[in-house]
Amino acid sequence: MRPNVWLSIDFDFFVYEDPSWEFGHSETQLGIDKAWTIRLAQHRTHKVDLMKEMSLRKAKPTPGAFWKTLQKLGYRFGRTKALVVADSHKWAYHALKRCKGEPKTSETRIVHFDAHHDLFYSINGLVASVDNDDPSCENWHFMTLDKYPKLESLVVYPAWKGMSDWDESMGRFDGLATPDGKSVLEILANRVTPVVWPDPRVAEAAGDVTRVFICRSGAWVPPWHDRAFQKFCAEAERVCGRSMIHLGPPMDKRRIDMAAVNDAVLLEMVMLGLIGAPKHL
């Protein structure tokens, strides 16, 4: 019997990021918006075009083909009860809740498409979130599993990311326990399976999708992909037959200040002695 599915999709699944870039992401207004103008300028001065390097055309599958790909793999959306969207993945904890009349969590699986596992990256942060019942983008996944002890999860990493996020975390989890004394590694070994797209276990996990959560992750996804994100959500509405429910702060329209980018690049070239100072600088 195939399980029911809670589908979790982070748009950064489609957005390549080179580890050497060291962006230092933060879910603040600065980190979501203006930081991208600064990053674009900094990298252009070193001959790196982030718009080209982070192109969605490199994604497999692309956002435009994602929903059809899932349907071909056997994911069915005729019984979807809720389609929720937010900027931060922290809201998935609130969105993926079993409501009256829905299948038991023992018959349900999270299928989580993301460049990060979102279990937790800081034990202190996890304890604080659990104590206050207030998840963050980095621990909502673990808190959801802790809330539903019979729930299992499949983490699907993009091909460009591979297993680096998972492998690095496993060393930090060794010897750790939850606030009630449960072994973290034991919980993960029994209930969480990490795979890299395209792995056959993604198709094996297919079933009736009862809940869908989508996040933009503006601190990881640049503004020039906002239109593609909107199209992605619109297609989700069509496939699920549901209108989107928005959680959290509004996702304000973002823009890249290209004049500021160009000025920053020119200033760097002046400082390096490559050109003379333009009159407007």
mmCIF file of C-alpha atoms in Angstrom:
data_model
loop_
_atom_site.group_PDB
_atom_site.id
_atom_site.type_symbol
_atom_site.label_atom_id
_atom_site.label_comp_id
_atom_site.label_asym_id
_atom_site.label_seq_id
_atom_site.Cartn_x
_atom_site.Cartn_y
_atom_site.Cartn_z
ATOM 1 C CA MET A 1 0.000 0.000 0.000
ATOM 2 C CA ARG A 2 1.436 3.362 -1.006
ATOM 3 C CA PRO A 3 1.429 6.040 1.690
ATOM 4 C CA ASN A 4 -0.311 9.369 1.569
ATOM 5 C CA VAL A 5 2.057 12.269 0.988
ATOM 6 C CA TRP A 6 2.725 15.621 2.602
ATOM 7 C CA LEU A 7 4.687 17.393 -0.127
ATOM 8 C CA SER A 8 7.268 19.980 0.955
ATOM 9 C CA ILE A 9 9.051 22.007 -1.740
ATOM 10 C CA ASP A 10 11.721 24.632 -1.212
ATOM 11 C CA PHE A 11 12.339 26.666 -4.362
ATOM 12 C CA ASP A 12 16.072 26.612 -3.622
ATOM 13 C CA PHE A 13 15.947 22.991 -4.817
ATOM 14 C CA PHE A 14 16.137 24.499 -8.319
ATOM 15 C CA VAL A 15 18.768 27.185 -7.610
ATOM 16 C CA TYR A 16 22.447 26.227 -7.898
ATOM 17 C CA GLU A 17 24.797 27.636 -5.279
ATOM 18 C CA ASP A 18 28.546 27.077 -5.309
ATOM 19 C CA PRO A 19 29.944 26.444 -1.785
ATOM 20 C CA SER A 20 32.807 28.854 -2.504
ATOM 21 C CA TRP A 21 30.408 31.795 -2.747
ATOM 22 C CA GLU A 22 29.887 31.901 1.045
ATOM 23 C CA PHE A 23 26.767 34.041 0.940
ATOM 24 C CA GLY A 24 26.004 33.887 4.672
ATOM 25 C CA HIS A 25 22.226 33.607 4.345
ATOM 26 C CA SER A 26 19.860 35.195 6.852
ATOM 27 C CA GLU A 27 16.054 35.335 6.868
ATOM 28 C CA THR A 28 16.004 39.075 7.536
ATOM 29 C CA GLN A 29 14.645 41.750 5.225
ATOM 30 C CA LEU A 30 18.221 42.656 4.289
ATOM 31 C CA GLY A 31 19.130 39.023 3.604
ATOM 32 C CA ILE A 32 16.009 38.466 1.519
ATOM 33 C CA ASP A 33 16.192 41.624 -0.571
ATOM 34 C CA LYS A 34 19.085 44.110 -0.722
ATOM 35 C CA ALA A 35 21.785 41.513 -0.029
ATOM 36 C CA TRP A 36 21.233 40.130 -3.532
ATOM 37 C CA THR A 37 22.185 43.455 -5.120
ATOM 38 C CA ILE A 38 25.410 43.421 -3.081
ATOM 39 C CA ARG A 39 26.168 39.781 -3.969
ATOM 40 C CA LEU A 40 25.570 40.355 -7.655
ATOM 41 C CA ALA A 41 27.931 43.344 -7.661
ATOM 42 C CA GLN A 42 30.644 41.601 -5.632
ATOM 43 C CA HIS A 43 30.711 38.594 -7.924
ATOM 44 C CA ARG A 44 30.625 40.615 -11.130
ATOM 45 C CA THR A 45 33.836 42.339 -10.057
ATOM 46 C CA HIS A 46 35.410 38.868 -9.994
ATOM 47 C CA LYS A 47 33.984 37.896 -13.392
ATOM 48 C CA VAL A 48 31.258 35.671 -11.920
ATOM 49 C CA ASP A 49 27.770 36.285 -13.351
ATOM 50 C CA LEU A 50 25.385 35.016 -10.658
ATOM 51 C CA MET A 51 22.388 35.411 -12.947
ATOM 52 C CA LYS A 52 23.982 32.974 -15.381
ATOM 53 C CA GLU A 53 25.454 30.615 -12.776
ATOM 54 C CA MET A 54 22.160 30.346 -10.852
ATOM 55 C CA SER A 55 20.010 29.896 -13.948
ATOM 56 C CA LEU A 56 16.924 27.716 -13.496
ATOM 57 C CA ARG A 57 17.680 26.137 -16.867
ATOM 58 C CA LYS A 58 20.357 24.096 -15.079
ATOM 59 C CA ALA A 59 17.830 22.554 -12.690
ATOM 60 C CA LYS A 60 16.736 18.925 -13.080
ATOM 61 C CA PRO A 61 13.809 18.883 -13.293
ATOM 62 C CA THR A 62 13.222 22.544 -14.097
ATOM 63 C CA PRO A 63 10.464 24.315 -12.141
ATOM 64 C CA GLY A 64 8.370 24.370 -15.309
ATOM 65 C CA ALA A 65 8.510 20.590 -15.645
ATOM 66 C CA PHE A 66 8.308 19.725 -11.944
ATOM 67 C CA TRP A 67 4.574 19.115 -11.517
ATOM 68 C CA LYS A 68 4.240 17.022 -14.672
ATOM 69 C CA THR A 69 7.287 15.021 -13.603
ATOM 70 C CA LEU A 70 5.720 14.231 -10.226
ATOM 71 C CA GLN A 71 2.480 13.174 -11.876
ATOM 72 C CA LYS A 72 4.374 10.840 -14.211
ATOM 73 C CA LEU A 73 6.046 9.299 -11.157
ATOM 74 C CA GLY A 74 2.657 8.507 -9.641
ATOM 75 C CA TYR A 75 1.935 11.464 -7.360
ATOM 76 C CA ARG A 76 -1.813 12.100 -7.392
ATOM 77 C CA PHE A 77 -3.397 15.435 -6.490
ATOM 78 C CA GLY A 78 -7.101 14.664 -6.635
ATOM 79 C CA ARG A 79 -7.380 14.526 -2.820
ATOM 80 C CA THR A 80 -5.213 17.517 -1.946
ATOM 81 C CA LYS A 81 -6.846 19.349 0.961
ATOM 82 C CA ALA A 82 -4.502 22.329 1.303
ATOM 83 C CA LEU A 83 -1.912 24.232 -0.746
ATOM 84 C CA VAL A 84 0.149 26.580 1.428
ATOM 85 C CA VAL A 85 2.869 29.049 0.409
ATOM 86 C CA ALA A 86 5.280 31.140 2.471
ATOM 87 C CA ASP A 87 8.675 32.756 2.162
ATOM 88 C CA SER A 88 10.250 30.817 5.046
ATOM 89 C CA HIS A 89 10.113 27.051 5.396
ATOM 90 C CA LYS A 90 9.453 27.480 9.134
ATOM 91 C CA TRP A 91 5.759 27.747 8.290
ATOM 92 C CA ALA A 92 5.698 24.159 7.043
ATOM 93 C CA TYR A 93 5.445 23.048 10.680
ATOM 94 C CA HIS A 94 2.104 24.827 10.901
ATOM 95 C CA ALA A 95 0.957 23.924 7.394
ATOM 96 C CA LEU A 96 1.616 20.171 7.615
ATOM 97 C CA LYS A 97 -0.807 19.283 10.359
ATOM 98 C CA ARG A 98 -3.164 16.347 10.298
ATOM 99 C CA CYS A 99 -6.726 17.589 10.407
ATOM 100 C CA LYS A 100 -9.905 15.717 11.298
ATOM 101 C CA GLY A 101 -10.819 13.184 8.627
ATOM 102 C CA GLU A 102 -7.325 12.973 7.111
ATOM 103 C CA PRO A 103 -5.266 9.762 6.947
ATOM 104 C CA LYS A 104 -3.282 8.668 9.994
ATOM 105 C CA THR A 105 0.323 9.846 10.137
ATOM 106 C CA SER A 106 1.382 6.185 10.233
ATOM 107 C CA GLU A 107 -0.008 6.014 6.680
ATOM 108 C CA THR A 108 1.603 9.305 5.584
ATOM 109 C CA ARG A 109 5.088 10.338 4.473
ATOM 110 C CA ILE A 110 6.725 13.735 4.044
ATOM 111 C CA VAL A 111 8.462 14.042 0.669
ATOM 112 C CA HIS A 112 10.769 17.015 1.052
ATOM 113 C CA PHE A 113 12.406 18.578 -2.044
ATOM 114 C CA ASP A 114 15.112 20.913 -0.775
ATOM 115 C CA ALA A 115 18.796 21.801 -0.938
ATOM 116 C CA HIS A 116 18.801 21.389 2.876
ATOM 117 C CA HIS A 117 17.426 18.718 5.207
ATOM 118 C CA ASP A 118 15.852 21.288 7.602
ATOM 119 C CA LEU A 119 16.127 18.898 10.560
ATOM 120 C CA PHE A 120 18.345 21.154 12.634
ATOM 121 C CA TYR A 121 21.797 22.678 12.468
ATOM 122 C CA SER A 122 22.027 23.922 16.058
ATOM 123 C CA ILE A 123 20.986 21.943 19.136
ATOM 124 C CA ASN A 124 20.498 25.156 21.133
ATOM 125 C CA GLY A 125 18.265 26.538 18.411
ATOM 126 C CA LEU A 126 16.266 23.310 18.371
ATOM 127 C CA VAL A 127 15.756 23.301 22.156
ATOM 128 C CA ALA A 128 14.587 26.915 22.091
ATOM 129 C CA SER A 129 12.184 26.203 19.223
ATOM 130 C CA VAL A 130 10.744 23.110 20.931
ATOM 131 C CA ASP A 131 10.330 24.934 24.255
ATOM 132 C CA ASN A 132 8.444 27.773 22.572
ATOM 133 C CA ASP A 133 6.705 25.662 19.907
ATOM 134 C CA ASP A 134 8.206 28.128 17.437
ATOM 135 C CA PRO A 135 10.177 26.444 14.620
ATOM 136 C CA SER A 136 12.767 28.040 12.387
ATOM 137 C CA CYS A 137 13.576 27.294 8.754
ATOM 138 C CA GLU A 138 16.395 25.038 9.954
ATOM 139 C CA ASN A 139 14.415 22.797 12.341
ATOM 140 C CA TRP A 140 10.730 22.689 11.312
ATOM 141 C CA HIS A 141 11.298 19.239 9.782
ATOM 142 C CA PHE A 142 12.610 17.655 12.983
ATOM 143 C CA MET A 143 9.885 19.328 15.047
ATOM 144 C CA THR A 144 7.218 17.928 12.707
ATOM 145 C CA LEU A 145 8.650 14.413 13.023
ATOM 146 C CA ASP A 146 8.813 14.846 16.796
ATOM 147 C CA LYS A 147 5.178 15.955 16.848
ATOM 148 C CA TYR A 148 4.073 12.864 14.902
ATOM 149 C CA PRO A 149 6.144 9.850 16.102
ATOM 150 C CA LYS A 150 4.823 7.531 13.363
ATOM 151 C CA LEU A 151 5.524 9.929 10.507
ATOM 152 C CA GLU A 152 8.378 9.122 8.093
ATOM 153 C CA SER A 153 10.187 11.376 5.640
ATOM 154 C CA LEU A 154 12.037 11.238 2.331
ATOM 155 C CA VAL A 155 14.529 14.080 1.788
ATOM 156 C CA VAL A 156 15.167 14.669 -1.922
ATOM 157 C CA TYR A 157 18.316 16.648 -2.631
ATOM 158 C CA PRO A 158 18.926 18.255 -6.048
ATOM 159 C CA ALA A 159 21.583 16.665 -8.261
ATOM 160 C CA TRP A 160 23.737 19.807 -8.061
ATOM 161 C CA LYS A 161 23.881 19.601 -4.248
ATOM 162 C CA GLY A 162 24.292 15.876 -3.689
ATOM 163 C CA MET A 163 24.612 14.544 -0.128
ATOM 164 C CA SER A 164 27.043 17.147 1.263
ATOM 165 C CA ASP A 165 24.412 18.770 3.508
ATOM 166 C CA TRP A 166 23.438 15.397 4.959
ATOM 167 C CA ASP A 167 26.967 14.040 5.376
ATOM 168 C CA GLU A 168 28.192 17.168 7.167
ATOM 169 C CA SER A 169 25.248 17.080 9.584
ATOM 170 C CA MET A 170 25.522 13.426 10.564
ATOM 171 C CA GLY A 171 28.838 14.065 12.312
ATOM 172 C CA ARG A 172 27.281 16.843 14.377
ATOM 173 C CA PHE A 173 24.278 14.692 15.314
ATOM 174 C CA ASP A 174 26.397 11.892 16.796
ATOM 175 C CA GLY A 175 25.719 11.576 20.531
ATOM 176 C CA LEU A 176 22.971 14.194 20.535
ATOM 177 C CA ALA A 177 19.583 13.574 22.148
ATOM 178 C CA THR A 178 16.250 15.354 22.037
ATOM 179 C CA PRO A 179 15.077 17.234 25.155
ATOM 180 C CA ASP A 180 13.171 14.074 26.226
ATOM 181 C CA GLY A 181 16.267 11.861 25.858
ATOM 182 C CA LYS A 182 15.690 10.261 22.444
ATOM 183 C CA SER A 183 18.768 9.592 20.287
ATOM 184 C CA VAL A 184 18.779 11.935 17.290
ATOM 185 C CA LEU A 185 20.671 9.523 15.043
ATOM 186 C CA GLU A 186 18.306 6.679 15.969
ATOM 187 C CA ILE A 187 15.288 8.786 15.081
ATOM 188 C CA LEU A 188 16.823 9.744 11.751
ATOM 189 C CA ALA A 189 17.970 6.202 10.894
ATOM 190 C CA ASN A 190 14.492 4.782 11.441
ATOM 191 C CA ARG A 191 12.368 7.533 9.960
ATOM 192 C CA VAL A 192 14.301 9.748 7.506
ATOM 193 C CA THR A 193 15.713 8.616 4.169
ATOM 194 C CA PRO A 194 17.964 10.994 2.175
ATOM 195 C CA VAL A 195 18.240 10.574 -1.614
ATOM 196 C CA VAL A 196 19.573 12.584 -4.539
ATOM 197 C CA TRP A 197 17.406 13.301 -7.582
ATOM 198 C CA PRO A 198 16.685 11.243 -9.656
ATOM 199 C CA ASP A 199 16.525 8.301 -7.254
ATOM 200 C CA PRO A 200 13.947 5.508 -7.795
ATOM 201 C CA ARG A 201 12.796 5.927 -4.199
ATOM 202 C CA VAL A 202 11.149 9.214 -5.188
ATOM 203 C CA ALA A 203 8.743 7.213 -7.380
ATOM 204 C CA GLU A 204 8.379 4.529 -4.700
ATOM 205 C CA ALA A 205 7.168 7.199 -2.250
ATOM 206 C CA ALA A 206 4.420 8.377 -4.612
ATOM 207 C CA GLY A 207 0.805 8.332 -3.468
ATOM 208 C CA ASP A 208 -2.133 10.639 -2.796
ATOM 209 C CA VAL A 209 -0.792 14.108 -1.991
ATOM 210 C CA THR A 210 -3.024 15.445 0.777
ATOM 211 C CA ARG A 211 -1.044 18.574 1.663
ATOM 212 C CA VAL A 212 1.396 20.754 -0.289
ATOM 213 C CA PHE A 213 3.720 23.355 1.189
ATOM 214 C CA ILE A 214 5.867 25.599 -1.027
ATOM 215 C CA CYS A 215 8.365 28.186 0.164
ATOM 216 C CA ARG A 216 10.260 30.803 -1.799
ATOM 217 C CA SER A 217 13.252 30.956 0.605
ATOM 218 C CA GLY A 218 14.116 34.502 -0.409
ATOM 219 C CA ALA A 219 17.385 34.397 1.524
ATOM 220 C CA TRP A 220 18.567 31.579 -0.774
ATOM 221 C CA VAL A 221 16.586 32.323 -3.957
ATOM 222 C CA PRO A 222 17.475 35.609 -5.721
ATOM 223 C CA PRO A 223 14.898 38.208 -6.810
ATOM 224 C CA TRP A 224 15.396 37.499 -10.508
ATOM 225 C CA HIS A 225 13.657 34.135 -9.949
ATOM 226 C CA ASP A 226 10.526 35.612 -8.347
ATOM 227 C CA ARG A 227 8.512 35.513 -11.564
ATOM 228 C CA ALA A 228 9.385 31.840 -12.074
ATOM 229 C CA PHE A 229 8.336 31.176 -8.474
ATOM 230 C CA GLN A 230 4.968 32.824 -9.097
ATOM 231 C CA LYS A 231 4.436 30.661 -12.198
ATOM 232 C CA PHE A 232 5.435 27.590 -10.182
ATOM 233 C CA CYS A 233 2.800 28.383 -7.552
ATOM 234 C CA ALA A 234 0.154 29.114 -10.186
ATOM 235 C CA GLU A 235 0.795 25.707 -11.756
ATOM 236 C CA ALA A 236 0.511 24.127 -8.308
ATOM 237 C CA GLU A 237 -2.936 25.681 -7.943
ATOM 238 C CA ARG A 238 -3.978 24.217 -11.280
ATOM 239 C CA VAL A 239 -2.625 20.744 -10.498
ATOM 240 C CA CYS A 240 -4.012 20.625 -6.945
ATOM 241 C CA GLY A 241 -7.319 22.264 -7.775
ATOM 242 C CA ARG A 242 -6.832 24.490 -4.733
ATOM 243 C CA SER A 243 -6.262 28.190 -4.144
ATOM 244 C CA MET A 244 -3.087 29.059 -2.287
ATOM 245 C CA ILE A 245 -3.185 29.844 1.407
ATOM 246 C CA HIS A 246 -0.441 32.278 2.443
ATOM 247 C CA LEU A 247 1.287 32.031 5.813
ATOM 248 C CA GLY A 248 3.723 34.426 7.436
ATOM 249 C CA PRO A 249 4.804 37.936 6.393
ATOM 250 C CA PRO A 250 3.832 39.076 2.895
ATOM 251 C CA MET A 251 6.318 38.303 0.145
ATOM 252 C CA ASP A 252 7.020 41.822 -1.025
ATOM 253 C CA LYS A 253 8.067 42.419 -4.603
ATOM 254 C CA ARG A 254 11.853 42.415 -4.847
ATOM 255 C CA ARG A 255 14.108 44.059 -7.404
ATOM 256 C CA ILE A 256 17.785 44.244 -8.213
ATOM 257 C CA ASP A 257 19.178 47.789 -8.325
ATOM 258 C CA MET A 258 21.190 47.356 -11.519
ATOM 259 C CA ALA A 259 22.472 50.949 -11.366
ATOM 260 C CA ALA A 260 23.987 50.200 -7.947
ATOM 261 C CA VAL A 261 25.448 46.946 -9.295
ATOM 262 C CA ASN A 262 27.107 48.699 -12.233
ATOM 263 C CA ASP A 263 28.455 51.504 -10.025
ATOM 264 C CA ALA A 264 29.944 48.982 -7.580
ATOM 265 C CA VAL A 265 31.689 47.139 -10.422
ATOM 266 C CA LEU A 266 33.095 50.393 -11.838
ATOM 267 C CA LEU A 267 34.296 51.468 -8.396
ATOM 268 C CA GLU A 268 36.143 48.187 -7.929
ATOM 269 C CA MET A 269 37.824 48.589 -11.324
ATOM 270 C CA VAL A 270 38.870 52.142 -10.391
ATOM 271 C CA MET A 271 40.336 50.944 -7.095
ATOM 272 C CA LEU A 272 42.290 48.256 -8.939
ATOM 273 C CA GLY A 273 43.642 50.881 -11.320
ATOM 274 C CA LEU A 274 42.060 49.258 -14.338
ATOM 275 C CA ILE A 275 40.156 52.376 -15.391
ATOM 276 C CA GLY A 276 39.941 56.041 -14.495
ATOM 277 C CA ALA A 277 37.139 57.269 -12.283
ATOM 278 C CA PRO A 278 33.900 57.970 -14.232
ATOM 279 C CA LYS A 279 32.465 61.419 -13.587
ATOM 280 C CA HIS A 280 29.352 60.143 -11.789
ATOM 281 C CA LEU A 281 31.337 58.159 -9.166
#
